[in-house]
Structures are given as structure tokens and as C-alpha cells.
Coordinates of C-alpha atoms in Angstrom, one line a residue:
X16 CA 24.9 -103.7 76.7
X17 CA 24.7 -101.2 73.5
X18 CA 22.5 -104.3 71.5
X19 CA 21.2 -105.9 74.8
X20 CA 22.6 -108.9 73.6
X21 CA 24.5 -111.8 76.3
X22 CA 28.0 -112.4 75.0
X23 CA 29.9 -115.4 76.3
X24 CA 33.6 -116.2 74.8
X25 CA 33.4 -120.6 74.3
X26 CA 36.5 -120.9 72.5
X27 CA 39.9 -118.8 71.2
X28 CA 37.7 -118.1 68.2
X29 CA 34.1 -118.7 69.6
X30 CA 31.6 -116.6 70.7
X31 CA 28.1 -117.1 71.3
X32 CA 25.5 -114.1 71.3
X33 CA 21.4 -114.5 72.8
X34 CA 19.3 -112.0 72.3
X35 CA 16.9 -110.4 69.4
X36 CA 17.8 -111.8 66.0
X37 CA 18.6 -107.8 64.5
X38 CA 20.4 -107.1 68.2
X39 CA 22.5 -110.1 67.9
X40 CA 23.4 -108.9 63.9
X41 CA 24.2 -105.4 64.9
X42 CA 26.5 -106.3 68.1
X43 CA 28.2 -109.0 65.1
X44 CA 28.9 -105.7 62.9
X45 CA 30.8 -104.1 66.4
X46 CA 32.2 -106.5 66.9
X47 CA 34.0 -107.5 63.2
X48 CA 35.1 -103.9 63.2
X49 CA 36.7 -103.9 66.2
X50 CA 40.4 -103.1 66.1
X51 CA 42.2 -106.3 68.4
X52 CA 45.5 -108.3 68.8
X53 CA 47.7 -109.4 71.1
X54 CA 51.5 -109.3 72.0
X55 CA 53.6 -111.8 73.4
X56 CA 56.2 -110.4 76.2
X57 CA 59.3 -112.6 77.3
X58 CA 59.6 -112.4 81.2
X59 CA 62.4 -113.4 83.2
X60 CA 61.4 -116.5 85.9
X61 CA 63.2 -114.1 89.0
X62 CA 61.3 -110.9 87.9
X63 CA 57.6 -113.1 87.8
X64 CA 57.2 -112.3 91.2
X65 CA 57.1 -108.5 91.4
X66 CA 55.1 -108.8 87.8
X67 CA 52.3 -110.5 89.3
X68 CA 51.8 -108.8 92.9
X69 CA 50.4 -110.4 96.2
X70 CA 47.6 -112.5 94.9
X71 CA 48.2 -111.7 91.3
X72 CA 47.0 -107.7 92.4
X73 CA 49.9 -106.4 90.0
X74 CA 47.7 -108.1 86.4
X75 CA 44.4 -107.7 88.0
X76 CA 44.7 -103.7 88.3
X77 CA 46.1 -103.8 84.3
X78 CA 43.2 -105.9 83.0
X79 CA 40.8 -103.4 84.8
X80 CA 42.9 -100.1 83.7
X81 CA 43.2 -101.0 80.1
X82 CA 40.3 -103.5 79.6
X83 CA 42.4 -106.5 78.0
X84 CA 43.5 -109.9 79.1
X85 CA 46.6 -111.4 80.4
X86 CA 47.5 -114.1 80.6
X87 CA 51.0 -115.5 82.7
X88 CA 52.7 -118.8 81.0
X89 CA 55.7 -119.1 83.8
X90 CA 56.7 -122.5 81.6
X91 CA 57.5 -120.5 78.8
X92 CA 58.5 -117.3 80.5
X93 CA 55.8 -115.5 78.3
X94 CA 53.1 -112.9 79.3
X95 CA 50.2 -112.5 76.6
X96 CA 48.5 -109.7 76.5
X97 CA 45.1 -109.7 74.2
X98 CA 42.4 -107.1 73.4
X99 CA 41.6 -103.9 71.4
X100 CA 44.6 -102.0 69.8
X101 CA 44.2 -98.8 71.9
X102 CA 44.1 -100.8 75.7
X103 CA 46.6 -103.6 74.2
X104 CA 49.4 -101.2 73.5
X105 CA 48.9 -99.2 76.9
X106 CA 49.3 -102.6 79.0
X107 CA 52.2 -104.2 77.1
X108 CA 54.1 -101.1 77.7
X109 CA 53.3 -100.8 81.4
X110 CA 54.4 -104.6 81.9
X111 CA 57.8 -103.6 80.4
X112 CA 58.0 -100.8 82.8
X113 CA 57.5 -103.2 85.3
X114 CA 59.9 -105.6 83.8
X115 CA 62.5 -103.1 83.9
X116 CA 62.0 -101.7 87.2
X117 CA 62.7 -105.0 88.3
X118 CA 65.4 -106.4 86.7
X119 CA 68.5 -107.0 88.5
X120 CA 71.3 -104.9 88.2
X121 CA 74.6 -103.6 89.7
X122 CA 76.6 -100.4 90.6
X123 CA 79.9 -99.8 91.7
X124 CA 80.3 -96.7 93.2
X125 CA 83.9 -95.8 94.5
X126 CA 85.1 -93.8 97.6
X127 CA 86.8 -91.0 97.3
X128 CA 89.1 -91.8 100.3
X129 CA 89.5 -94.1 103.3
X130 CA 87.5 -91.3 105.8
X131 CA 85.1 -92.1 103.9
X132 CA 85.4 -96.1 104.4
X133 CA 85.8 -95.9 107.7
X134 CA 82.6 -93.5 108.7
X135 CA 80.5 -96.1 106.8
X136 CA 82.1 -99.2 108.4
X137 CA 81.9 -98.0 111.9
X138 CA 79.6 -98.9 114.5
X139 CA 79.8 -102.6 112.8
X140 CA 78.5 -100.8 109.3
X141 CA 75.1 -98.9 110.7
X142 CA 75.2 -96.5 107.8
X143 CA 75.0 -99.4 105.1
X144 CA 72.6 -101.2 106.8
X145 CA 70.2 -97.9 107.2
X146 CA 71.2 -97.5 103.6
X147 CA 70.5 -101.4 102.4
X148 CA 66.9 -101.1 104.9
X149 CA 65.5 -98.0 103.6
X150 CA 66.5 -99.0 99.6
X151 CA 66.1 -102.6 99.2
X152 CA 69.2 -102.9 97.3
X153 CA 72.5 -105.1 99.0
X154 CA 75.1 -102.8 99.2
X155 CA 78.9 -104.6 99.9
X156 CA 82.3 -102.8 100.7
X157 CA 85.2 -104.0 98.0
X158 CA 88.9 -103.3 98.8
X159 CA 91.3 -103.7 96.2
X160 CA 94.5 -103.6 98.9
X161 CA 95.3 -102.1 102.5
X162 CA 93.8 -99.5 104.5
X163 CA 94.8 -96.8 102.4
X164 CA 94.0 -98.2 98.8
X165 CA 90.8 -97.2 96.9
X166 CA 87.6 -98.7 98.1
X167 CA 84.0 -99.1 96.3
X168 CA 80.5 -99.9 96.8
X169 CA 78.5 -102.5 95.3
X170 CA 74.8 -102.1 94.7
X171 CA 73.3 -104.9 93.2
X172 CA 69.4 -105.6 93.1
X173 CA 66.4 -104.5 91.1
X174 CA 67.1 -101.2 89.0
X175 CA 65.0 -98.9 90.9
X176 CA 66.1 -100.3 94.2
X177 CA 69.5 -100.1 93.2
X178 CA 68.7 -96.6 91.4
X179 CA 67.2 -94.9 95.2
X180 CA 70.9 -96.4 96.8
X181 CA 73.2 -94.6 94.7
X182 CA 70.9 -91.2 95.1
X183 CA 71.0 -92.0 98.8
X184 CA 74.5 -92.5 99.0
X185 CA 75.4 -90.1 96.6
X186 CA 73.7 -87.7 99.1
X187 CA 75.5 -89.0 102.1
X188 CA 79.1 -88.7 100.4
X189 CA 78.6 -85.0 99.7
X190 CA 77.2 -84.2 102.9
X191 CA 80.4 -86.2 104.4
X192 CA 82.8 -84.0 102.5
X193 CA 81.5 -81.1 103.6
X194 CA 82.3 -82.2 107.2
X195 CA 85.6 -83.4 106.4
X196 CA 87.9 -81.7 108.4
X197 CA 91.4 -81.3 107.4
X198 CA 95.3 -81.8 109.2
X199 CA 98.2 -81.3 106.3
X200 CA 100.2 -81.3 104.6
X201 CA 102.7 -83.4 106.5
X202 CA 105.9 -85.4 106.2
X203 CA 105.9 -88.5 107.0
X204 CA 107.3 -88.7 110.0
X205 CA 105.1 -86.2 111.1
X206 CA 102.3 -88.4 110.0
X207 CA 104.0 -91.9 111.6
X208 CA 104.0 -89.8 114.9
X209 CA 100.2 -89.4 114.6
X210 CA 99.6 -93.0 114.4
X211 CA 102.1 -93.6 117.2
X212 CA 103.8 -96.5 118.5
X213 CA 101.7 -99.7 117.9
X214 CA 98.9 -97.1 116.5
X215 CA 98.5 -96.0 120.3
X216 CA 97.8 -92.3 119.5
X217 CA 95.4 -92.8 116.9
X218 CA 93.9 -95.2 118.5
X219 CA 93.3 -92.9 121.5
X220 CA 91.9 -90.0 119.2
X221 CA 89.2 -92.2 117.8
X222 CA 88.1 -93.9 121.1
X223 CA 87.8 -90.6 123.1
X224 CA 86.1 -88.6 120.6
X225 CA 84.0 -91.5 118.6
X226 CA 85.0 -89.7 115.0
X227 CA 86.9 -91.6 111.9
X228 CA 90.4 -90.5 111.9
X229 CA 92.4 -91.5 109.2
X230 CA 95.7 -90.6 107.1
X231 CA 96.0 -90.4 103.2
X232 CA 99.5 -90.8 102.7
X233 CA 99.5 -90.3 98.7
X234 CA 97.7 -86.4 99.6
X235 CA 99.8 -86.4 102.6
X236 CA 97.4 -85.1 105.1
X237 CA 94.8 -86.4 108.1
X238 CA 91.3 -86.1 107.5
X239 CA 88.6 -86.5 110.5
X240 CA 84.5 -86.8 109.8
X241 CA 81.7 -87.1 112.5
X242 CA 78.3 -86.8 112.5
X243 CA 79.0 -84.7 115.3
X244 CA 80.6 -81.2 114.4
X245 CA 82.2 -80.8 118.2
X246 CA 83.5 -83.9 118.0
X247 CA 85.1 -83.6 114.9
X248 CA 86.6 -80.5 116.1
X249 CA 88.3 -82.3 119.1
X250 CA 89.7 -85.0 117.5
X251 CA 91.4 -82.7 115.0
X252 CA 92.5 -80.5 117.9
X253 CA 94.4 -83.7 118.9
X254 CA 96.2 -84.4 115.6
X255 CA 97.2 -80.7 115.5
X256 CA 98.7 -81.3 119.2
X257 CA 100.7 -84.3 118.2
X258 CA 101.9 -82.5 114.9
X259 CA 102.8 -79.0 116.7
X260 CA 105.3 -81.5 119.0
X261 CA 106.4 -83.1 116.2
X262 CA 107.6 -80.9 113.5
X263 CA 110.2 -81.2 111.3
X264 CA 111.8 -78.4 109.0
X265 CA 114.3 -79.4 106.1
X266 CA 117.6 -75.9 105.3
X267 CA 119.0 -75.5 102.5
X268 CA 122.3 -74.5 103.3
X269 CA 125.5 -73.0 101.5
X270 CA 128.4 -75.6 101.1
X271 CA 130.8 -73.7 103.2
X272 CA 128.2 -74.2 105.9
X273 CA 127.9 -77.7 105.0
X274 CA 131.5 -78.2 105.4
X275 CA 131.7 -76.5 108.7
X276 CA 129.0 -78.5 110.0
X277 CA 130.8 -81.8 109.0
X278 CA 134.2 -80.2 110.3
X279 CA 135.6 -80.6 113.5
X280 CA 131.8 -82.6 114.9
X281 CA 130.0 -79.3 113.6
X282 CA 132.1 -77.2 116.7
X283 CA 132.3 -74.1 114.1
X284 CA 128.0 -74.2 114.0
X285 CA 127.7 -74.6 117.1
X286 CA 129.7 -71.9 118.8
X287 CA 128.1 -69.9 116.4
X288 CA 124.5 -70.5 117.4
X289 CA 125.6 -70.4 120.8
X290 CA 126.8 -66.9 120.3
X291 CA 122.7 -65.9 119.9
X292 CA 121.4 -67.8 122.7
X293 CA 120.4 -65.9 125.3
X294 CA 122.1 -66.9 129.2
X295 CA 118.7 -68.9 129.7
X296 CA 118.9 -70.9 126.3
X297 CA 122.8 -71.5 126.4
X298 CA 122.1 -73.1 129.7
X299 CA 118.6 -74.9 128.5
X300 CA 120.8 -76.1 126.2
X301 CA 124.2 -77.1 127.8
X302 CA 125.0 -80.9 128.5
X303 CA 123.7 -82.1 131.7
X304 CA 126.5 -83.1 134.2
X305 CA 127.2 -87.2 133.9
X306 CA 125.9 -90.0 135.6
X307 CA 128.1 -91.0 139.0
X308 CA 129.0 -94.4 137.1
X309 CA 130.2 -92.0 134.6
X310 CA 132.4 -89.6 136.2
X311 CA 134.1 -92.7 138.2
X312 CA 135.0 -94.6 135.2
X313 CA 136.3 -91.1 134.1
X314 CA 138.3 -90.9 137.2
X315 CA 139.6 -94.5 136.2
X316 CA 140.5 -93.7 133.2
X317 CA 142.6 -90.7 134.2
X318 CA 144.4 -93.1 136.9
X319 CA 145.5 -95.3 134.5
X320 CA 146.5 -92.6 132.4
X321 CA 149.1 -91.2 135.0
X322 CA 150.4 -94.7 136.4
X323 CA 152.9 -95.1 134.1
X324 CA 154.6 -91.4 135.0
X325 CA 154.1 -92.8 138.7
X326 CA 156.1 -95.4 138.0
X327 CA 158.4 -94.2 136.0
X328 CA 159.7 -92.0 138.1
X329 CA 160.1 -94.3 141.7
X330 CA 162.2 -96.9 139.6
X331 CA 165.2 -94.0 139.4
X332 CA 166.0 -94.5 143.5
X333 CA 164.9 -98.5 143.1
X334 CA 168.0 -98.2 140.5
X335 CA 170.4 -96.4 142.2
X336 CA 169.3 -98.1 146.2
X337 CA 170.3 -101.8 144.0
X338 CA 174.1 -99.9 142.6
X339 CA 174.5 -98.7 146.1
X340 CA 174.0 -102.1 148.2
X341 CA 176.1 -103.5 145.5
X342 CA 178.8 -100.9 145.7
X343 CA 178.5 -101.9 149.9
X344 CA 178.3 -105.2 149.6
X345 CA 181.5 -105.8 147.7
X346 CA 183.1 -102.9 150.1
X347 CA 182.1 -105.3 153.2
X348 CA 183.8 -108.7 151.1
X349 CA 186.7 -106.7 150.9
X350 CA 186.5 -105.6 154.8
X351 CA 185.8 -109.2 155.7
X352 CA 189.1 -110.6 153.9
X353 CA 191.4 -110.0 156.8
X354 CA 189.0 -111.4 159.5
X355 CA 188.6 -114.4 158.5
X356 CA 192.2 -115.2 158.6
X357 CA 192.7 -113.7 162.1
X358 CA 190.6 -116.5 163.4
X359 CA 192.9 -119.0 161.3
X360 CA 195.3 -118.1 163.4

């Protein structure tokens, strides 16, 4: 336009100029002094796609931006860029930008507890799903072992998908931690008693209040998070009731107390804590009558106990009734001597 002279490119090292002989010779001068090249830029086949934009929209808008040409060779997995230094240099980098935006990466991010797995499990995993919808990045739960072994997130996809999921989750674990409410430190059976039989009680807490209840055994406590604030509050309220009916408390006692305790079934400690009882405790805490099963067999037993006296004692007549009838009988042989031959005669 500067020489009014038509320019048309025939060939990689053609072009053919019309127009006024000393036009055409001037635009040749601009034209031998202009500053050009071209860079070659590898491009992975998988990343092609978010290179080029819907309908190729992606090179379209560089060629226009930096006035250069660009050509796509998905064969060789090559991008050529041609045209002046100054536009050339400006689009190469902003392909690479591109190019690295896009490449495919991964992230493992781990969880500082199994609260935490649970929350973004629940509800069949809604909170990695919002999270994998509103980033584009696939985010997947890794175990390495039960319940209560460390857990991790990985984020794989292009880097600055994978980049806005670990901000947004990032995000999420610290606002989680600072709704983490608290139930410890415990002892184990304390902590077995919160689970209950079968995981009943547990169970119970989470269904009625709808938060993640969970126990870390190696910080020997019970944490509870939900997006809710009263229901978190309830479902602790619940672990603290178990606990409170559950506690246990380790003495550390002399070994003369020791000894006394192991002594005569303990009798010593007992009598002795008895002696502070008030009326109402000492009978709280007396024995409850037994059973009727029990107190008959009791009875039994003290029958058989006193049988053998019984007897004992009614075989001293049985003795001397025997020496007397045998004392008579031979009395009434002698008496019968003389009868016997008075009917001889």
C-alpha cells in the first residue's frame, strides 16, 4: 500500500510485484531489508486440539495479533511460525504458553485425616464432583490401607486445569479445618465405646445428624465436620454423651495398698471405702438379694451339709435297740428250754 504496488506470494521464495516500474523497485528495497524468519515448535498430538481452537479460532486470532503465518503439520507434530522478527518472536512464545497450559500433568495432594475423607466422599462424593465440574481436572481418592490410614488426592489433567483444583481444594481443606470440631483425648476403650457394638452408635450419630464422624486412633481423639455448624454441634454433643458414660481413670497406688487389694478378695479396701459412703451410697452399693433359684440351691446345700450330723446321731439308739433284742432274744431261748420238754412228756 506504501508503493501502490500488488504483491502476491507464488512460491516459498517467489513473489511477484505489478505496478509502476520505480514503485515496484522501491517496495523490492522494503522488502530486502525487512528483518524475517521462522521457528519451528514441536507439539504434542493430545495438546493439537486446544492449540488450534473451534474451527482453528486459537491460530487465526495469532496470525492477526502478530501479523505472521502458521502453519500446523499434525504428521510431524510441528507448528511453523514465519514472518518479521519483532511479530515472529511474540507468537512463538504465545504458542508455548499455550502448549504448556495444556499439557497434561498430575498432583497428589494428601489429606490431613480421615474427617476429612469422609466429608468429601459423602453424599456418593458431591464435593469432588463440584470440584472435577467447576476445574476440568479428574480428581480420584487413593488409599494406601483401612479407614484410618492416610488418604490423597489425585489431580491429573491439563496444568492449569489441574493448577485451579488444588487452589480450589486447597481452599476447601482449610475452610474444613476450621469447622473441625474436636472429642479427646481418649483411651481406647473409651473410643471402642463410641463406635459401639457392630458400629451401632456411630452409626446412629452420623445418620441423625448428617455430619462425618470419625476417630483417629494414632491422635487418639474424635473429630466431627459439617457444612452445617448446628449439626456439627449435635453430633459432638453425642460423642461427649457416650464418653461422659464411659470413662475410665487409671491409680497409681502404694504397694501396701496393692497388696491389700490382692489380700483377702480386696476385703481390707473395701471396708475402707465403705467407711466413707454415706447410708444412701453403702446401700446403692450393697449386693442385691439372690435369685429364688439361688437361695434354694443355697438351702440345698446347707441340707446336705447337716445330713450326716442327722444321721450320725439316730444310728446310737438303732445300735443299742439291735444289742437289746439280742440281749432278749437269747433271754427268751433260754426261757423256752424247759417248755419244750414239758410237752415231751
Amino acid at each position: 500500500e506504501a508503493h501502490d504496488v500488488r504483491l502476491d506470494v507464488a512460491g516459498p521464495t517467489l513473489i511477484k510485484a505489478q505496478g509502476l516500474s520505480q514503485n515496484i523497485r522501491a517496495a523490492a528495497m522494503d522488502i530486502a531489508n525487512l528483518r524475517t524468519g521462522s521457528e519451528e515448535i514441536l507439539v504434542d498430538d493430545r495438546v493439537v486440539p486446544a492449540l488450534l481452537g473451534r474451527g482453528g479460532s486459537n491460530l487465526q486470532q495469532l496470525e492477526k495479533d502478530y501479523g505472521v503465518g502458521i502453519n500446523l503439520n499434525r504428521m510431524h507434530g510441528t507448528v511453523t511460525v514465519a514472518g518479521q522478527v519483532e511479530g515472529l518472536q511474540g507468537a512463538a512464545d504465545a504458542i508455548r504458553t499455550i502448549l504448556q497450559m495444556n499439557k497434561e500433568k498430575d498432583v497428589e495432594l494428601g489429606l490431613s485425616g480421615p474427617h476429612v475423607t469422609t466429608y468429601l466422599m459423602a453424599d456418593r462424593g458431591k464435593h469432588i464432583t463440584g470440584l472435577q465440574r467447576e476445574s476440568g481436572a479428574r480428581i480420584q481418592l487413593q488409599r494406601q490401607g483401612g479407614p484410618d490410614a492416610p488418604a490423597s488426592l489425585i489431580i491429573t489433567g491439563a496444568t492449569y486445569k489441574v493448577d485451579k483444583a488444588v487452589e480450589m481444594l486447597n481452599r476447601t481443606l482449610a475452610e474444613l479445618e476450621g469447622r473441625t470440631l474436636e472429642v479427646g483425648p481418649l483411651d481406647p476403650d473409651t473410643m471402642k465405646a463410641v463406635i459401639g457394638r457392630g458400629g451401632q452408635n456411630i452409626k446412629q450419630i452420623r445418620e441423625k445428624t448428617g455430619a462425618s464422624v470419625d476417630l483417629h486412633w494414632a491422635q487418639r481423639c474424635v473429630k466431627v465436620v459439617s457444612d452445617v455448624e448446628e449439626k456439627a454441634q449435635q453430633a459432638k454433643a453425642m460423642v461427649e454423651e457416650i464418653v461422659e458414660r464411659n470413662q475410665h481413670m487409671e491409680l497409681f497406688l502404694g504397694a501396701d495398698v496393692c497388696i491389700a487389694l490382692r489380700t483377702n478378695k480386696g476385703k481390707a479396701v473395701r471396708d475402707a471405702v465403705c467407711e466413707a459412703l454415706t447410708p444412701q451410697e453403702k446401700s446403692a452399693a450393697e449386693p442385691a438379694p439372690p435369685p429364688a433359684a439361688a437361695a434354694a440351691a443355697e438351702d440345698k446345700e446347707a441340707d446336705k451339709d447337716s445330713k450326716p450330723e442327722e444321721e450320725g446321731a439316730a444310728e446310737t439308739p438303732k445300735d443299742e435297740g439291735a444289742e437289746s433284742n439280742k440281749d432278749g432274744g437269747k433271754k427268751e431261748e433260754k426261757g423256752q428250754g424247759p417248755k419244750k420238754e414239758e410237752k415231751k412228756r
